[in-house]
PDB file of C-alpha atoms and ligand atoms in Angstrom:
ATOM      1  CA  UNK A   1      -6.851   1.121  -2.070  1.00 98.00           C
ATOM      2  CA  UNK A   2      -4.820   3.426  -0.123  1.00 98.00           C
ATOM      3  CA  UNK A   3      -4.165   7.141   0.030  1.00 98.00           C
ATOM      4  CA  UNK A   4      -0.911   8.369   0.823  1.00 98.00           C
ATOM      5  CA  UNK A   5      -0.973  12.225   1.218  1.00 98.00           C
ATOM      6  CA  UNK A   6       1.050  15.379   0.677  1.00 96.00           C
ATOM      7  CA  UNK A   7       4.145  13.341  -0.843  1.00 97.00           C
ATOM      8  CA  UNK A   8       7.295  15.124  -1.175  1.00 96.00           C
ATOM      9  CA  UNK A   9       9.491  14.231  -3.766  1.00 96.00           C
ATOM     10  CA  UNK A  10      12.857  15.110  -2.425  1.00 94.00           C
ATOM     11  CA  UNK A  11      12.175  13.797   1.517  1.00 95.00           C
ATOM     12  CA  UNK A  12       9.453  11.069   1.082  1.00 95.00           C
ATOM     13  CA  UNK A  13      10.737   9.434  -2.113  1.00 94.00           C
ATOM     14  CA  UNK A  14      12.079   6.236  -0.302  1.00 96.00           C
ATOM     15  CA  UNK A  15       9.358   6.300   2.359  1.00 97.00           C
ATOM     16  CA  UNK A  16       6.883   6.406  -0.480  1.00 98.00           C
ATOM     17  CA  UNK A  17       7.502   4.211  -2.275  1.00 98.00           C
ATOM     18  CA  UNK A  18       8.641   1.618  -0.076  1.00 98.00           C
ATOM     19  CA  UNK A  19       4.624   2.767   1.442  1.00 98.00           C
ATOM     20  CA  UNK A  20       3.327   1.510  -1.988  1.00 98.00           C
ATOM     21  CA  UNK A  21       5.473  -2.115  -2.550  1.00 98.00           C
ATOM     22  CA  UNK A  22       4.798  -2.924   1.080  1.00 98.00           C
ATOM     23  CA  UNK A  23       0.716  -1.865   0.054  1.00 98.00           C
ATOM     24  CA  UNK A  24       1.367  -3.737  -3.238  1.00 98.00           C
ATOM     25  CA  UNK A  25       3.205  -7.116  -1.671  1.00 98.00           C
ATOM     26  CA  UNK A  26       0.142  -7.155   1.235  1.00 98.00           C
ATOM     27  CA  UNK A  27      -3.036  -7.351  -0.885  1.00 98.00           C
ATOM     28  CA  UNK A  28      -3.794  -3.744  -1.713  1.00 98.00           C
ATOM     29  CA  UNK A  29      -5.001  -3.368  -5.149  1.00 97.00           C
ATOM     30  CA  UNK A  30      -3.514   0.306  -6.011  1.00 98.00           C
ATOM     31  CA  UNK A  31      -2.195   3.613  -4.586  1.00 98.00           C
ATOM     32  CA  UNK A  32      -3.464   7.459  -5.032  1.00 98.00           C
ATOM     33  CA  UNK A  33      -1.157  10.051  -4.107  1.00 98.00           C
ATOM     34  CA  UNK A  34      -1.314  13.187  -3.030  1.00 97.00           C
ATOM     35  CA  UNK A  35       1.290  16.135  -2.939  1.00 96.00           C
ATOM     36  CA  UNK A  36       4.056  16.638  -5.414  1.00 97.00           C
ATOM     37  CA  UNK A  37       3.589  14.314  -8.744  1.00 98.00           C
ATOM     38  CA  UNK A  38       6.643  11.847  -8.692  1.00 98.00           C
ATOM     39  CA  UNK A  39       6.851  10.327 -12.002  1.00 98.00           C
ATOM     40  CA  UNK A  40      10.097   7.913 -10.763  1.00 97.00           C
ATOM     41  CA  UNK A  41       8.091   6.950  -8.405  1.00 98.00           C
ATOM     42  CA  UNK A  42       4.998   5.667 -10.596  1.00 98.00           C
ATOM     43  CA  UNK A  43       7.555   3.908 -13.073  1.00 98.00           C
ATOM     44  CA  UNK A  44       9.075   2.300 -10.365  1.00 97.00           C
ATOM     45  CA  UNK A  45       5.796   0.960  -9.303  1.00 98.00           C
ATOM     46  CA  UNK A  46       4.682   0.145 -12.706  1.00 98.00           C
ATOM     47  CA  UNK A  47       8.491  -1.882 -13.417  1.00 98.00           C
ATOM     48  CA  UNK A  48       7.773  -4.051 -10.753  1.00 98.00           C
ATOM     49  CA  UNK A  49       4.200  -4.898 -10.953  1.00 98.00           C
ATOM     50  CA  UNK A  50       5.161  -5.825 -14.635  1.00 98.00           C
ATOM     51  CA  UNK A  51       8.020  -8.048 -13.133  1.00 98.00           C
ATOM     52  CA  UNK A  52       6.491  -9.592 -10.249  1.00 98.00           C
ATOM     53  CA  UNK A  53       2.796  -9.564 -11.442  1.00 98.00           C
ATOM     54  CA  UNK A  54      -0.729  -9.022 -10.455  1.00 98.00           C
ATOM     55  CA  UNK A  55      -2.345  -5.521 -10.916  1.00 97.00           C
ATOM     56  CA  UNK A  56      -1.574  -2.503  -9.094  1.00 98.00           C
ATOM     57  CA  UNK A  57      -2.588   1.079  -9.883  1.00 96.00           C
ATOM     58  CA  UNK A  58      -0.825   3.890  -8.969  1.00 98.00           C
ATOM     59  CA  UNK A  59      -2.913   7.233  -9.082  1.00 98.00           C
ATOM     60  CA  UNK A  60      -1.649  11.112  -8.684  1.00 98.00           C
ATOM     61  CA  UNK A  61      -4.688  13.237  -7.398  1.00 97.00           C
ATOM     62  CA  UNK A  62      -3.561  16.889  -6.751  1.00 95.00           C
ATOM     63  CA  UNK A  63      -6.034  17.280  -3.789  1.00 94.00           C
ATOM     64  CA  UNK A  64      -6.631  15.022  -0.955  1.00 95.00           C
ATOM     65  CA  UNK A  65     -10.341  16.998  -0.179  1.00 96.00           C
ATOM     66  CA  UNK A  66     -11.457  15.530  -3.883  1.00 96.00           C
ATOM     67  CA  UNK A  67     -10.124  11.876  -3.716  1.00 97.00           C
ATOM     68  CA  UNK A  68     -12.027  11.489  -0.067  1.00 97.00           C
ATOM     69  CA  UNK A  69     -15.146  13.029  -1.481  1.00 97.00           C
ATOM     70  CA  UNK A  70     -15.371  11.205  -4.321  1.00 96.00           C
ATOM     71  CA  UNK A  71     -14.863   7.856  -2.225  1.00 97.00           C
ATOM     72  CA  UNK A  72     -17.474   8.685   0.253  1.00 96.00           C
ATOM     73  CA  UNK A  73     -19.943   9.656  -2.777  1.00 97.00           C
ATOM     74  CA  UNK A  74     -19.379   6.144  -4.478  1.00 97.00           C
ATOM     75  CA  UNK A  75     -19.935   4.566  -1.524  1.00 97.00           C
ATOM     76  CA  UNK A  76     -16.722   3.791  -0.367  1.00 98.00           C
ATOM     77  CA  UNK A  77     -15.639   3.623   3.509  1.00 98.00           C
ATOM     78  CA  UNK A  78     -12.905   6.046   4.624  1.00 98.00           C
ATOM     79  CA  UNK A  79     -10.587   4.730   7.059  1.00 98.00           C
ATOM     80  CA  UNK A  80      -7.670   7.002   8.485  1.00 98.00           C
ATOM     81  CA  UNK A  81      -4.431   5.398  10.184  1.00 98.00           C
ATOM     82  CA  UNK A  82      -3.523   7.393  12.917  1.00 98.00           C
ATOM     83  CA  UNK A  83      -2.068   7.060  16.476  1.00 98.00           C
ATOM     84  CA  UNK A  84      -4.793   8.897  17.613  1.00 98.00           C
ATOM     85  CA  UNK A  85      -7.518   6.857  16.769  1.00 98.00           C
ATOM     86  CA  UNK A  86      -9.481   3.610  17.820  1.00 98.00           C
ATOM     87  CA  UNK A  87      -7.118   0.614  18.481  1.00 98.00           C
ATOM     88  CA  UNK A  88      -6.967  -1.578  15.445  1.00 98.00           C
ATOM     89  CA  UNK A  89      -7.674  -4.375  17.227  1.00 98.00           C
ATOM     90  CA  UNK A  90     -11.024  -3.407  18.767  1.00 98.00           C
ATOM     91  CA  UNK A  91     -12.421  -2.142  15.426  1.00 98.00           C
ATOM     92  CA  UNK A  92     -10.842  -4.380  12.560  1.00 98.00           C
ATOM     93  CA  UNK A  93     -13.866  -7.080  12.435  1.00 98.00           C
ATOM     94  CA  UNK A  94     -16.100  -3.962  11.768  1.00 97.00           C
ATOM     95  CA  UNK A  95     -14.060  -2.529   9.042  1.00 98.00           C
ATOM     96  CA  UNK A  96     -13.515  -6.110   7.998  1.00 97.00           C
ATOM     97  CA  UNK A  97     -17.594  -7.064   8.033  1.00 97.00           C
ATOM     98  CA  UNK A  98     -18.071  -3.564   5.598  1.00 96.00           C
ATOM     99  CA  UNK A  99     -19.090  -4.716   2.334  1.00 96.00           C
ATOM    100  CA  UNK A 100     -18.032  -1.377   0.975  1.00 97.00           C
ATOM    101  CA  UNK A 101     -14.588  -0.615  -0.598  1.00 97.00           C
ATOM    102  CA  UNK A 102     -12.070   0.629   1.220  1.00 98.00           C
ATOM    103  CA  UNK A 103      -9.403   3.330   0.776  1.00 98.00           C
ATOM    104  CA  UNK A 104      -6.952   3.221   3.488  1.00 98.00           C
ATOM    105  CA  UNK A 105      -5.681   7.313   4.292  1.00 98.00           C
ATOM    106  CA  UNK A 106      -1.779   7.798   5.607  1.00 98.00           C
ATOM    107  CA  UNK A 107      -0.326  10.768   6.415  1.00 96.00           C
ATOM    108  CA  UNK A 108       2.668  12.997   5.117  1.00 86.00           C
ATOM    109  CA  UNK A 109       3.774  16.016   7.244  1.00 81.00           C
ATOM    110  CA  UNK A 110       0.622  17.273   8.447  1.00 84.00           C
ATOM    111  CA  UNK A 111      -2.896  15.315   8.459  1.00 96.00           C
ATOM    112  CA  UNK A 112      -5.477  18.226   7.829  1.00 95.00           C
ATOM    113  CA  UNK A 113      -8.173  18.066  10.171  1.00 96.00           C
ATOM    114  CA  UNK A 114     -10.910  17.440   7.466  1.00 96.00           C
ATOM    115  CA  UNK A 115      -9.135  13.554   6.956  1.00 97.00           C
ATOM    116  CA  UNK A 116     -10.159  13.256  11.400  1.00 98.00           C
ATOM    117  CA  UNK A 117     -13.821  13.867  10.330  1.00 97.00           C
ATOM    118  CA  UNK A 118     -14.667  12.484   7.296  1.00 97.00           C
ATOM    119  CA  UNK A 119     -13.089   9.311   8.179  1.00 98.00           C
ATOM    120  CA  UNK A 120     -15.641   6.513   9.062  1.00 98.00           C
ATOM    121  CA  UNK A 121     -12.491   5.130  11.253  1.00 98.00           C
ATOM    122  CA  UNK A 122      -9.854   6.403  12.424  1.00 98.00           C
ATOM    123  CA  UNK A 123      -7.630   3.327  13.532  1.00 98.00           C
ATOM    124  CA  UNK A 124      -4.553   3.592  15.277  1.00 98.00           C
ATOM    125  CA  UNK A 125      -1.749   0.709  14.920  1.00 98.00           C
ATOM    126  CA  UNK A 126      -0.908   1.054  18.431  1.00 98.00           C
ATOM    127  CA  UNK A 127      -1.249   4.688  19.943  1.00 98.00           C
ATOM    128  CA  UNK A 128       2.760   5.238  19.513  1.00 98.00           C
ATOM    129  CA  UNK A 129       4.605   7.063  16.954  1.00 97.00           C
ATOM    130  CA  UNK A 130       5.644   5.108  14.251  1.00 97.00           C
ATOM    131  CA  UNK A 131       5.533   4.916   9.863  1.00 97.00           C
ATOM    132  CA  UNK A 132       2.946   4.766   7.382  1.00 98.00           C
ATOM    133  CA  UNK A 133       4.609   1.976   6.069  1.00 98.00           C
ATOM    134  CA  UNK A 134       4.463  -0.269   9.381  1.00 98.00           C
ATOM    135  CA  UNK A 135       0.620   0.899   9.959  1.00 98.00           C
ATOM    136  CA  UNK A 136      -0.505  -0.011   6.513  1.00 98.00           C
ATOM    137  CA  UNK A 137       1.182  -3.671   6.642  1.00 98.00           C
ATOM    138  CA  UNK A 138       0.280  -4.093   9.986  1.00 98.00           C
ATOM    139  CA  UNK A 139      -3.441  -2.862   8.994  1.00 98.00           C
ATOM    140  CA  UNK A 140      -3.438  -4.978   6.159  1.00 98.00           C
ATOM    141  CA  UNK A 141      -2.192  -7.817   7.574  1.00 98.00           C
ATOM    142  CA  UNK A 142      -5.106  -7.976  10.193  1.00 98.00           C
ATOM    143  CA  UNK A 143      -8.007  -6.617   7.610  1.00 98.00           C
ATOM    144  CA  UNK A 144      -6.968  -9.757   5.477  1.00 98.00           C
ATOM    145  CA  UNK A 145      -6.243 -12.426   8.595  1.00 98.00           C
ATOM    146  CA  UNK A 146      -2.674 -12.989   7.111  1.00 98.00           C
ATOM    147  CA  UNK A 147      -4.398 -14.783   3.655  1.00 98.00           C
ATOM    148  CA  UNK A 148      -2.857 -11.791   1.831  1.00 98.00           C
ATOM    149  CA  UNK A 149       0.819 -13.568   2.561  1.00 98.00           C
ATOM    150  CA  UNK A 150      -0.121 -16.338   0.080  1.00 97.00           C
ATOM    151  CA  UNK A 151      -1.866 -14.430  -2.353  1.00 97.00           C
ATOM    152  CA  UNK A 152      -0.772 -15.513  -5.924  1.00 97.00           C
ATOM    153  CA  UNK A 153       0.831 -12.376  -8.223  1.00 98.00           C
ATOM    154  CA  UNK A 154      -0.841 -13.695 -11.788  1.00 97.00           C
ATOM    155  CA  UNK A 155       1.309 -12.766 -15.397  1.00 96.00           C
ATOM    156  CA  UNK A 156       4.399 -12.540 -13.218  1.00 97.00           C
ATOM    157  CA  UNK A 157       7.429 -12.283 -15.588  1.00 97.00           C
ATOM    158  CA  UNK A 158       9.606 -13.247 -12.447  1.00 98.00           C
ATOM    159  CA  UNK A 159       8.742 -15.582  -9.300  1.00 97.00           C
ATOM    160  CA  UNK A 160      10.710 -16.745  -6.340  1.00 97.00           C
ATOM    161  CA  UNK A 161      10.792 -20.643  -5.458  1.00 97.00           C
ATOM    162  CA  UNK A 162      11.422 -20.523  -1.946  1.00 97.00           C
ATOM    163  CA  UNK A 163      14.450 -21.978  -0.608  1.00 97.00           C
ATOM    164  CA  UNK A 164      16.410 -23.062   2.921  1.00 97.00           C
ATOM    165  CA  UNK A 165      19.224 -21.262   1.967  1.00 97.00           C
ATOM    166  CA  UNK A 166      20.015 -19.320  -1.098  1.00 96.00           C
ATOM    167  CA  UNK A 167      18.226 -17.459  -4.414  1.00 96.00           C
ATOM    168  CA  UNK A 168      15.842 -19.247  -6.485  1.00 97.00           C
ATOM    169  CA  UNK A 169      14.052 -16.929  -9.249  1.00 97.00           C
ATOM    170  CA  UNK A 170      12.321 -18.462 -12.150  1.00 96.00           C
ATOM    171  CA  UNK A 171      11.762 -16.557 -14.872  1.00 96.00           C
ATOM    172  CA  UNK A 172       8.568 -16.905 -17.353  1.00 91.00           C
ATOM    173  CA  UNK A 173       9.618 -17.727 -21.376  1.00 83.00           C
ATOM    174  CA  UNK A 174       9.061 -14.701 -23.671  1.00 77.00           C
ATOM    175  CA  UNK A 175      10.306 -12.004 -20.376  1.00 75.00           C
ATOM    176  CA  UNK A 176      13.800 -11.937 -22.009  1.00 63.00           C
ATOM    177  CA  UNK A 177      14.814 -15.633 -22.054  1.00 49.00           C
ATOM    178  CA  UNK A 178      14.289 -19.116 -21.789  1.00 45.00           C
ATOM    179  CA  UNK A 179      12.251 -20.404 -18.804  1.00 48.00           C
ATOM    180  CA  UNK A 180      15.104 -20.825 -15.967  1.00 49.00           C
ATOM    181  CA  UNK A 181      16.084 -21.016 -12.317  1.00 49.00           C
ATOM    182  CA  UNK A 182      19.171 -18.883 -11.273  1.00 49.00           C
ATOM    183  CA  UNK A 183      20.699 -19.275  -8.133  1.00 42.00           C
ATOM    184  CA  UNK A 184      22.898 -16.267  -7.523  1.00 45.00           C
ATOM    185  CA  UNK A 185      19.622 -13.625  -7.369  1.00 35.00           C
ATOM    186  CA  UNK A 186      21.105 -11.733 -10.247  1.00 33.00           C
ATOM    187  CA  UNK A 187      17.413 -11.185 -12.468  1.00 28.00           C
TER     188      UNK A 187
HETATM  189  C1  LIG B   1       5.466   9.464  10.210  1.00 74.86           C
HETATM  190  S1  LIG B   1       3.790   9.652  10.554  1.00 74.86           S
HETATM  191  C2  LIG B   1       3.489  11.381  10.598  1.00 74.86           C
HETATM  192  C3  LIG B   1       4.186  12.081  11.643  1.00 74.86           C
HETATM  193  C4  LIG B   1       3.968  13.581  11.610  1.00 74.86           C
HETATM  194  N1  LIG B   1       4.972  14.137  12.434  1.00 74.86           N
HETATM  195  C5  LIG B   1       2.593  13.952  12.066  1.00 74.86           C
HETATM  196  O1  LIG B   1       2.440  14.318  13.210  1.00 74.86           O
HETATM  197  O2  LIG B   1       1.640  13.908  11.279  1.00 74.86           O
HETATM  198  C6  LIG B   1       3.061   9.324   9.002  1.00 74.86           C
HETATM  199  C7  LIG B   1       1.794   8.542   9.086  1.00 74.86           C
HETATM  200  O3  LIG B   1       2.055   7.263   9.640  1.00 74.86           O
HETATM  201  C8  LIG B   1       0.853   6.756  10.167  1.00 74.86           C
HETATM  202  N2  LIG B   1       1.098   6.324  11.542  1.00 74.86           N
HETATM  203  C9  LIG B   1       2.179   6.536  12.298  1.00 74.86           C
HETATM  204  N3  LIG B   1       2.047   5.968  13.504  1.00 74.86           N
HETATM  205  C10 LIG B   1       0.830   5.378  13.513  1.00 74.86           C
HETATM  206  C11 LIG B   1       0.088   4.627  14.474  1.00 74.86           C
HETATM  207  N4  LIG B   1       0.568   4.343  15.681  1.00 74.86           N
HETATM  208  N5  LIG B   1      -1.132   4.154  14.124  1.00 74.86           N
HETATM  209  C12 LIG B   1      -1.635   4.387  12.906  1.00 74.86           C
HETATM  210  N6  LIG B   1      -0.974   5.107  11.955  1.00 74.86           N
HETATM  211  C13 LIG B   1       0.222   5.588  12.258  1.00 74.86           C
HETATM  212  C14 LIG B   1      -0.182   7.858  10.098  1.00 74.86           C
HETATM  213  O4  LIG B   1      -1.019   7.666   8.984  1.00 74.86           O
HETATM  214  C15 LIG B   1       0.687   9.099   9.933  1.00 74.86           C
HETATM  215  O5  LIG B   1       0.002  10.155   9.333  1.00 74.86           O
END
């Protein structure tokens, strides 16, 4: 799971939610949000998890002080992407040998202090400036050894056959048509 905190709707809206397909596409199993309640963003979320398949959850939770202590009560391990912290490299077989569930905190704006401590890691994805977006699928990418790039999407309504060159969608009978390939993309 993974936390994304103090959203904004009018300046984070594309960051967020391209934070939450890039969370969904890499193996996370849902989102909680913190900040302002976006409501386009959750539908988006929802539309495409119903097209492309799998589960995904998307969560509001007004404040990021109850969603961390409610984790850490159930058991859960806290781990905070930051540049600050530990290199991802040096600590990912730890977090990866935890049997315990993991919710996966990224910043907004401002990272309150109380995220720093109650975090059983804080991991940075390099210690350079860079996105929530690129540390999650980075993070996730080494938490799951790269298996999450073949992970199958079940109940999909849509699914890509890979090709050399050009678009390839097929599209499962009963979504709003027959069972077809296009090749111009359009879905
Ligand atoms: C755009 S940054 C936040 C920048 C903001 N100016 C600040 O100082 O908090 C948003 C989030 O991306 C993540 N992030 C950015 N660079 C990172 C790095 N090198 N390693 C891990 N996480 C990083 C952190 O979770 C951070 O809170």
């Amino acid at each position: 799971m993974v936390l994304r905190l103090s959203h904004r709707i009018i300046r984070d809206a594309r960051a967020t939610s391209h934070l939450f397909l890039a969370a969904r596409a890499l193996g996370a199993d849902g989102v909680i949000y913190t900040g302002q309640r976006d409501r386009t963003i959750e539908a988006t979320i929802h539309e495409v998890t119903k097209a492309w398949g799998g589960h995904f959850d998307v969560t509001y939770q007004p404040k990021a002080a109850g969603v961390l202590k409610e984790w850490k009560t159930g058991g859960g391990d806290l781990i905070h992407l930051s540049m600050y912290g530990l290199p991802l490299q040096n600590v990912v077989d730890a977090i990866r040998t935890s049997p315990a569930d993991k919710l996966i905190v990224v910043g907004g704006a401002k990272v309150p202090r109380l995220v720093y401590d109650e975090a059983d890691w804080n991991v940075a994805v390099t210690s350079q400036p860079h996105s929530e977006i690129s540390a999650v699928s980075l993070f996730l990418h080494e938490l799951f050894r790269g298996q999450e790039l073949s992970k199958p999407f079940e109940d999909a309504e849509l699914t890509i056959m890979p090709q050399v060159r050009g678009k390839k969608i097929l599209r499962r009978s009963g979504s709003g048509g027959g069972r077809d390939t296009r090749h111009d993309g359009s879905v």
